[in-house]
Amino acid sequence: MEFEIRLSGAVEVLVGGRRSDLGSIKPRIALAALAWDAGRTVGVDTLIHRIWDENPPVKARETLHAHISRIRAALRGADEGATMIVSRTNSYVMRVDPDRVDLRHYTSCVDQARALKGTDDERAALGLLDRADGLWHGEPLAGISGSWPGHLRTTVAETRLVAAITRAEILVGAGRFTDAVPVLLPLVAERPVDEALVELLAVALHGSSRTAEAARLLQRTRQRVIRDSGLDAGRRLHRVQEGILAGTPMVALLREVGVTGGTAPRPPVRIPDNLPRDVPWVGRREELHRLTEALSEGTGDAAPVVTVESISGMGGVGKTALAVHLAHHVRHRYPDGAVFVHLGGHACDRAAVAPRRALTEILRLLGVPGTELPESTDELTALWRSMARDRRMLVILDDAADPDQVRRLLPGASPTAVVVTSRKRLPGLPGVRPVSLGVLPPQDAKALFLQRLGPRGGTTDQEVTDIVRICGHLPLAVEIAASRLLAHPSWTTTDLLAQLATGDGHLDELRDGERSLTHVFDLSYDALTVRQRLVFRRIGLHLGAEFGPYAVAALTGLDPGTAERVLEELLAHHLVSEPVPHRFTMHDLLRGYARSLIGTDVNGPEEQSDSITGRLVDFYLRAADAADRLAYSFRSRTAFAGAGDEAGRPAIPEFSGTRAAEQWLKSESANLLDSLDWIAEHGTSHQLACAAHVLAGFLDMQGHLATAEPLHRRAVDHWSAAGDSAALARALLDLGTVRTHRSRFEEAIAAAREARELARSLRDPELESECVHQMSIALWQTGRYALVQSLQKQALTFLTQIKDSMRLARCYNMLGVALLHLAEHDEALDCFHSALDFFTEVGDERGKYSALNNTAELLTRTGNPEAAERAYREAMGLAAGVTDRREQATVRMNRANVLVVLGRTEEAFVLFDEILPVFRQVGDLRGEAIALNGTGRAHRSAGRPEQAIPLHVAALAVARRIHAVGEEIEALYDLARAEQETGRAAQAVAHYEESLALSRRIGAPAEEGRAAQALTRLRAQAR
């Protein structure tokens, strides 16, 4: 029968909804004294002290026994046949689930909510706080006096404070400032000199557009703190006040008060900010004021419909510049980040960015790993809208082609605001409010010209007026004119004016603006040398938005060094920009102008657009092939010949090693994807199949799985029709790898199996070994460890024959993993040692680290934590040189878990505290789940199971969110252990059973046996 013990408000027992009579005050204190420690042993002397303080009656023990008899009577019927209160030597224990005691359940909910704060599951944290509020019935032990009741009330009051602060911090971190204010006001009223609370309330007031009230609060509190504590007090209050009054971005203010979306600052991957840099601003005051007011409306609560502002106008009128300046101006009102996406709606040489690609970019900026991105546009849209539902972000969608392109990118019902720029009006978008930009007023155009020019003699007001008039008051034309003058120190405005007035076209006479801008571009082009003109024209044929000297060399036939020098000359002419060192961009209008000049130079080389672009694509594929062979040296490859004669091919970069190759693939990511698109449209099926194979490693590791799979399917079809069995087998391997990483394991196994049959028919043991390896990865993921063992042992035979040390190393490593899961520990250890030897032979430091890490895991499982700890320390040394921050944090976490086993919990806590922020910063949710669970295990090892429970709950929430079944099994098992130790038997049974079921489902015998044994022991104790 349902029952509850209430300590909040009057002490009472409710059985089946009815109150049981406990009589006088003393039995109620006795009940509270036992219930507060439900599941734990309480000594008789402790109980006597709690009930009577320092004045117990003469026969205190007999009286205590009588009170307990009355409590047993009150509990009778709550659990038929069970003994609720058990008497032991000089002690009692109440065998009741602690969550049946309202205050114990209350504190547990608060602790769990506090643990979830700072994760991506803060909605669940607020739900736990709501549940805690529902358990509150008033002052604990109401009407009962005494030292222990007073102490209990003080303890619970601290928990109440923690609950309120946690709720307020979550609300403020989420940008829900208006909701946070009523939570914080009573807290500050009770604690008027608590600086941390006052700062938090001030930020919430400021975020609720109550800035004057926030400033007065900070000033009043600071004066009081200084009066009470001295002149050195209140300095942080002053910094916060200055920040609010100075318009400091909200993200920085939240960081100042220790809140950025939770306990730990949200990592950059979760608060995106890829806005282009702002520039000194001139003009557009009315438009800027209107847009600022629009984006400031309703920022207290989530709006039912997303705010959409549209900025439209002709090319070069300054739409993007205004949107970026606006974003910087109001960024403090959008604490969850600012996102800039270029949609390429009016690029002259390529199609507009598809909604799927734009959504992928946005979600990656928000920290979604590439391997977790859905395939279809509908699923990507749903994920984006789900992530934006409670986030207040500002999204700039730059250069939209039409409403259909934008519609999929709108976040739905959300406090997020969207600003769209386009050369067209965008009718049909829900709630859009357009701002149409014309050219600048004459005075603003003059101010823009003079601001860009800087201090300079030889200018007159009338000449500046004439220059900007000829430029049509178009911002881009005005800026280019100013740059033109800057490029010639000997010129005055008279000289520039004479240049602009020369020719057939005048900007003030051509109202569409485009021909006026062409005239300005003509002036810049005419000033270039022959070689500069060649580079300028050919850049217009580049496929992507950003390029480097090697790509320009491929377009022009120059050597890379010369190409870079010419780029620097064009940079001085303001015809290209350099957003990062050695990476250049060209404005779309300039790009279109440059393309229009192809073939117009009668004294230059013959120019055919398709052949020039083909040389560029060939360069990217050959460079990618070279980088791939360093970055992913284990891949089985089909030779890539490329196009053209060997002597006439453009140069490709020389990579110094694996890291340099990986970095090049990352930096050229967009251009490689654009090259694939060009081949798909202009190339043959053979070229596309070759390109898909060359870029398979890049597409896989960079998370472009949705792009890769259809390409690999087309490659499979091509090689099948061509009858090339070797190329077909490798295309099947590429396809199988993508399917494995998309968790479609059976399809991956089928592709690898088909590739293996082809390899056998070709009698190619090297290729067959790679097929076996890829098949084994998918089989391992599905728990078929015995089959993996069999396949890897077969592979060893022919790998030994061909003496391929790298593949032997990988084979031994994979075989060791299978044996480890099959509990064949001696054989697994031998395999890891062999893998380590072969990785050492070929100089693969990353492989050595992997084998050593696996060895340490085996030593942990086999009960040799001392040796495991030494192995992890050695692996940490290797990781420092060859792995990134995430992998280094992983091996340190593994060592921390071993330290817990060794009882060195304080050392473990130090490591866990260091690595958890790293996982959050890099967006590694799986690592975060393991670290949270390990920290909970450390608390349990230190005798603090109550503190462990919220950490295990948080770990479980993260693991479930990312569908990490292995981590879910671990968190369930450890949570059950903590619940068992705190007397929550029913919850422990449920979580053991869930861990057992999941272990059986994935075929993990060790985890299955562990959970089964724990269940057997727990049920035996219950009987």
PDB file of C-alpha atoms in Angstrom, residues 289-438:
ATOM      1  CA  HIS A 289      17.398  52.108 -34.872  1.00  0.00           C
ATOM      2  CA  ARG A 290      14.383  50.361 -36.396  1.00  0.00           C
ATOM      3  CA  LEU A 291      16.112  46.970 -36.500  1.00  0.00           C
ATOM      4  CA  THR A 292      17.533  47.381 -32.986  1.00  0.00           C
ATOM      5  CA  GLU A 293      14.070  48.169 -31.607  1.00  0.00           C
ATOM      6  CA  ALA A 294      12.582  45.197 -33.452  1.00  0.00           C
ATOM      7  CA  LEU A 295      15.195  42.783 -32.089  1.00  0.00           C
ATOM      8  CA  SER A 296      14.748  44.161 -28.568  1.00  0.00           C
ATOM      9  CA  GLU A 297      11.034  43.390 -28.477  1.00  0.00           C
ATOM     10  CA  GLY A 298       9.931  40.453 -26.380  1.00  0.00           C
ATOM     11  CA  THR A 299      13.377  39.384 -25.232  1.00  0.00           C
ATOM     12  CA  GLY A 300      12.098  38.615 -21.732  1.00  0.00           C
ATOM     13  CA  ASP A 301      10.139  35.501 -22.659  1.00  0.00           C
ATOM     14  CA  ALA A 302      10.214  33.054 -25.523  1.00  0.00           C
ATOM     15  CA  ALA A 303       8.156  34.428 -28.397  1.00  0.00           C
ATOM     16  CA  PRO A 304       5.408  32.217 -29.835  1.00  0.00           C
ATOM     17  CA  VAL A 305       6.691  32.902 -33.366  1.00  0.00           C
ATOM     18  CA  VAL A 306      10.312  33.533 -34.271  1.00  0.00           C
ATOM     19  CA  THR A 307      11.271  37.148 -35.029  1.00  0.00           C
ATOM     20  CA  VAL A 308      12.350  37.556 -38.672  1.00  0.00           C
ATOM     21  CA  GLU A 309      13.834  40.760 -40.066  1.00  0.00           C
ATOM     22  CA  SER A 310      14.649  41.088 -43.759  1.00  0.00           C
ATOM     23  CA  ILE A 311      17.195  43.506 -45.219  1.00  0.00           C
ATOM     24  CA  SER A 312      16.917  43.807 -49.000  1.00  0.00           C
ATOM     25  CA  GLY A 313      18.515  46.002 -51.613  1.00  0.00           C
ATOM     26  CA  MET A 314      20.791  46.032 -54.651  1.00  0.00           C
ATOM     27  CA  GLY A 315      24.203  44.432 -54.683  1.00  0.00           C
ATOM     28  CA  GLY A 316      26.894  46.427 -52.914  1.00  0.00           C
ATOM     29  CA  VAL A 317      24.427  48.560 -50.987  1.00  0.00           C
ATOM     30  CA  GLY A 318      25.710  47.299 -47.612  1.00  0.00           C
ATOM     31  CA  LYS A 319      23.123  44.720 -46.560  1.00  0.00           C
ATOM     32  CA  THR A 320      25.634  42.297 -45.052  1.00  0.00           C
ATOM     33  CA  ALA A 321      27.600  45.082 -43.357  1.00  0.00           C
ATOM     34  CA  LEU A 322      24.408  46.415 -41.738  1.00  0.00           C
ATOM     35  CA  ALA A 323      23.345  42.937 -40.596  1.00  0.00           C
ATOM     36  CA  VAL A 324      26.763  42.236 -39.065  1.00  0.00           C
ATOM     37  CA  HIS A 325      26.930  45.648 -37.359  1.00  0.00           C
ATOM     38  CA  LEU A 326      23.408  45.152 -36.032  1.00  0.00           C
ATOM     39  CA  ALA A 327      24.363  41.721 -34.676  1.00  0.00           C
ATOM     40  CA  HIS A 328      27.339  43.141 -32.797  1.00  0.00           C
ATOM     41  CA  HIS A 329      25.159  45.996 -31.509  1.00  0.00           C
ATOM     42  CA  VAL A 330      22.465  43.739 -29.970  1.00  0.00           C
ATOM     43  CA  ARG A 331      24.529  40.625 -29.224  1.00  0.00           C
ATOM     44  CA  HIS A 332      24.236  41.161 -25.458  1.00  0.00           C
ATOM     45  CA  ARG A 333      20.508  40.427 -25.755  1.00  0.00           C
ATOM     46  CA  TYR A 334      21.177  36.977 -27.247  1.00  0.00           C
ATOM     47  CA  PRO A 335      23.190  35.021 -24.655  1.00  0.00           C
ATOM     48  CA  ASP A 336      22.963  31.717 -26.539  1.00  0.00           C
ATOM     49  CA  GLY A 337      25.107  32.902 -29.415  1.00  0.00           C
ATOM     50  CA  ALA A 338      25.260  34.477 -32.851  1.00  0.00           C
ATOM     51  CA  VAL A 339      25.387  32.463 -36.079  1.00  0.00           C
ATOM     52  CA  PHE A 340      26.336  33.765 -39.518  1.00  0.00           C
ATOM     53  CA  VAL A 341      25.467  31.618 -42.563  1.00  0.00           C
ATOM     54  CA  HIS A 342      26.263  32.681 -46.134  1.00  0.00           C
ATOM     55  CA  LEU A 343      23.558  31.280 -48.419  1.00  0.00           C
ATOM     56  CA  GLY A 344      25.181  32.268 -51.727  1.00  0.00           C
ATOM     57  CA  GLY A 345      21.839  33.185 -53.268  1.00  0.00           C
ATOM     58  CA  HIS A 346      23.317  35.469 -55.885  1.00  0.00           C
ATOM     59  CA  ALA A 347      26.747  33.981 -56.517  1.00  0.00           C
ATOM     60  CA  CYS A 348      27.423  34.262 -60.215  1.00  0.00           C
ATOM     61  CA  ASP A 349      29.230  30.953 -60.598  1.00  0.00           C
ATOM     62  CA  ARG A 350      27.496  28.397 -58.425  1.00  0.00           C
ATOM     63  CA  ALA A 351      24.091  27.412 -57.160  1.00  0.00           C
ATOM     64  CA  ALA A 352      22.721  28.798 -53.926  1.00  0.00           C
ATOM     65  CA  VAL A 353      23.499  26.801 -50.789  1.00  0.00           C
ATOM     66  CA  ALA A 354      20.888  24.080 -50.332  1.00  0.00           C
ATOM     67  CA  PRO A 355      18.883  24.179 -47.079  1.00  0.00           C
ATOM     68  CA  ARG A 356      20.368  20.817 -46.064  1.00  0.00           C
ATOM     69  CA  ARG A 357      23.910  22.143 -46.289  1.00  0.00           C
ATOM     70  CA  ALA A 358      23.006  25.353 -44.441  1.00  0.00           C
ATOM     71  CA  LEU A 359      21.255  23.384 -41.689  1.00  0.00           C
ATOM     72  CA  THR A 360      24.285  21.117 -41.390  1.00  0.00           C
ATOM     73  CA  GLU A 361      26.521  24.178 -40.932  1.00  0.00           C
ATOM     74  CA  ILE A 362      24.233  25.662 -38.259  1.00  0.00           C
ATOM     75  CA  LEU A 363      23.964  22.393 -36.322  1.00  0.00           C
ATOM     76  CA  ARG A 364      27.734  21.832 -36.439  1.00  0.00           C
ATOM     77  CA  LEU A 365      28.208  25.366 -35.050  1.00  0.00           C
ATOM     78  CA  LEU A 366      25.856  24.376 -32.223  1.00  0.00           C
ATOM     79  CA  GLY A 367      28.108  21.416 -31.400  1.00  0.00           C
ATOM     80  CA  VAL A 368      26.237  18.518 -33.047  1.00  0.00           C
ATOM     81  CA  PRO A 369      28.909  15.957 -34.118  1.00  0.00           C
ATOM     82  CA  GLY A 370      28.921  15.218 -37.817  1.00  0.00           C
ATOM     83  CA  THR A 371      28.264  11.534 -37.162  1.00  0.00           C
ATOM     84  CA  GLU A 372      24.971  12.401 -35.429  1.00  0.00           C
ATOM     85  CA  LEU A 373      23.543  14.641 -38.148  1.00  0.00           C
ATOM     86  CA  PRO A 374      20.355  13.247 -39.762  1.00  0.00           C
ATOM     87  CA  GLU A 375      20.278  12.535 -43.487  1.00  0.00           C
ATOM     88  CA  SER A 376      17.077  14.158 -44.713  1.00  0.00           C
ATOM     89  CA  THR A 377      16.346  17.883 -44.823  1.00  0.00           C
ATOM     90  CA  ASP A 378      13.136  17.349 -42.852  1.00  0.00           C
ATOM     91  CA  GLU A 379      15.045  15.616 -40.030  1.00  0.00           C
ATOM     92  CA  LEU A 380      17.720  18.329 -40.027  1.00  0.00           C
ATOM     93  CA  THR A 381      15.008  21.002 -39.813  1.00  0.00           C
ATOM     94  CA  ALA A 382      13.312  19.182 -36.937  1.00  0.00           C
ATOM     95  CA  LEU A 383      16.612  18.866 -35.044  1.00  0.00           C
ATOM     96  CA  TRP A 384      17.437  22.545 -35.591  1.00  0.00           C
ATOM     97  CA  ARG A 385      14.017  23.664 -34.365  1.00  0.00           C
ATOM     98  CA  SER A 386      14.255  21.372 -31.351  1.00  0.00           C
ATOM     99  CA  MET A 387      17.659  22.805 -30.373  1.00  0.00           C
ATOM    100  CA  ALA A 388      16.493  26.392 -30.925  1.00  0.00           C
ATOM    101  CA  ARG A 389      13.231  26.030 -28.979  1.00  0.00           C
ATOM    102  CA  ASP A 390      14.654  27.354 -25.685  1.00  0.00           C
ATOM    103  CA  ARG A 391      17.690  29.232 -26.996  1.00  0.00           C
ATOM    104  CA  ARG A 392      17.919  32.966 -27.549  1.00  0.00           C
ATOM    105  CA  MET A 393      20.282  33.238 -30.475  1.00  0.00           C
ATOM    106  CA  LEU A 394      20.700  35.679 -33.321  1.00  0.00           C
ATOM    107  CA  VAL A 395      20.988  34.068 -36.758  1.00  0.00           C
ATOM    108  CA  ILE A 396      22.134  36.008 -39.829  1.00  0.00           C
ATOM    109  CA  LEU A 397      21.121  34.337 -43.112  1.00  0.00           C
ATOM    110  CA  ASP A 398      23.179  36.272 -45.621  1.00  0.00           C
ATOM    111  CA  ASP A 399      22.394  36.566 -49.351  1.00  0.00           C
ATOM    112  CA  ALA A 400      19.233  34.483 -49.552  1.00  0.00           C
ATOM    113  CA  ALA A 401      18.057  33.420 -52.991  1.00  0.00           C
ATOM    114  CA  ASP A 402      14.316  33.220 -52.325  1.00  0.00           C
ATOM    115  CA  PRO A 403      11.763  32.508 -49.561  1.00  0.00           C
ATOM    116  CA  ASP A 404      11.903  28.742 -50.157  1.00  0.00           C
ATOM    117  CA  GLN A 405      15.603  28.667 -49.308  1.00  0.00           C
ATOM    118  CA  VAL A 406      14.987  30.525 -46.034  1.00  0.00           C
ATOM    119  CA  ARG A 407      11.782  28.827 -44.898  1.00  0.00           C
ATOM    120  CA  ARG A 408      13.505  25.574 -43.893  1.00  0.00           C
ATOM    121  CA  LEU A 409      16.073  27.517 -41.857  1.00  0.00           C
ATOM    122  CA  LEU A 410      13.625  29.348 -39.604  1.00  0.00           C
ATOM    123  CA  PRO A 411      13.708  27.954 -36.051  1.00  0.00           C
ATOM    124  CA  GLY A 412       9.937  27.965 -35.409  1.00  0.00           C
ATOM    125  CA  ALA A 413       8.536  28.938 -32.001  1.00  0.00           C
ATOM    126  CA  SER A 414      11.670  30.228 -30.291  1.00  0.00           C
ATOM    127  CA  PRO A 415      13.218  33.302 -28.667  1.00  0.00           C
ATOM    128  CA  THR A 416      15.814  33.102 -31.454  1.00  0.00           C
ATOM    129  CA  ALA A 417      15.766  36.019 -33.918  1.00  0.00           C
ATOM    130  CA  VAL A 418      16.649  35.774 -37.610  1.00  0.00           C
ATOM    131  CA  VAL A 419      17.948  38.527 -39.882  1.00  0.00           C
ATOM    132  CA  VAL A 420      17.880  37.711 -43.599  1.00  0.00           C
ATOM    133  CA  THR A 421      19.696  39.676 -46.289  1.00  0.00           C
ATOM    134  CA  SER A 422      18.851  39.349 -49.954  1.00  0.00           C
ATOM    135  CA  ARG A 423      18.963  41.265 -53.197  1.00  0.00           C
ATOM    136  CA  LYS A 424      15.297  40.401 -53.585  1.00  0.00           C
ATOM    137  CA  ARG A 425      12.266  41.047 -51.457  1.00  0.00           C
ATOM    138  CA  LEU A 426      11.176  37.899 -49.597  1.00  0.00           C
ATOM    139  CA  PRO A 427       7.387  37.709 -49.521  1.00  0.00           C
ATOM    140  CA  GLY A 428       5.671  34.753 -47.933  1.00  0.00           C
ATOM    141  CA  LEU A 429       7.939  34.287 -44.929  1.00  0.00           C
ATOM    142  CA  PRO A 430       5.954  34.100 -41.647  1.00  0.00           C
ATOM    143  CA  GLY A 431       6.155  37.291 -39.623  1.00  0.00           C
ATOM    144  CA  VAL A 432       8.888  38.864 -41.753  1.00  0.00           C
ATOM    145  CA  ARG A 433       9.323  42.633 -41.412  1.00  0.00           C
ATOM    146  CA  PRO A 434      11.311  44.025 -44.359  1.00  0.00           C
ATOM    147  CA  VAL A 435      13.812  46.860 -44.379  1.00  0.00           C
ATOM    148  CA  SER A 436      14.677  48.046 -47.869  1.00  0.00           C
ATOM    149  CA  LEU A 437      18.057  49.741 -48.299  1.00  0.00           C
ATOM    150  CA  GLY A 438      18.703  52.393 -50.876  1.00  0.00           C
TER     151      GLY A 438
END
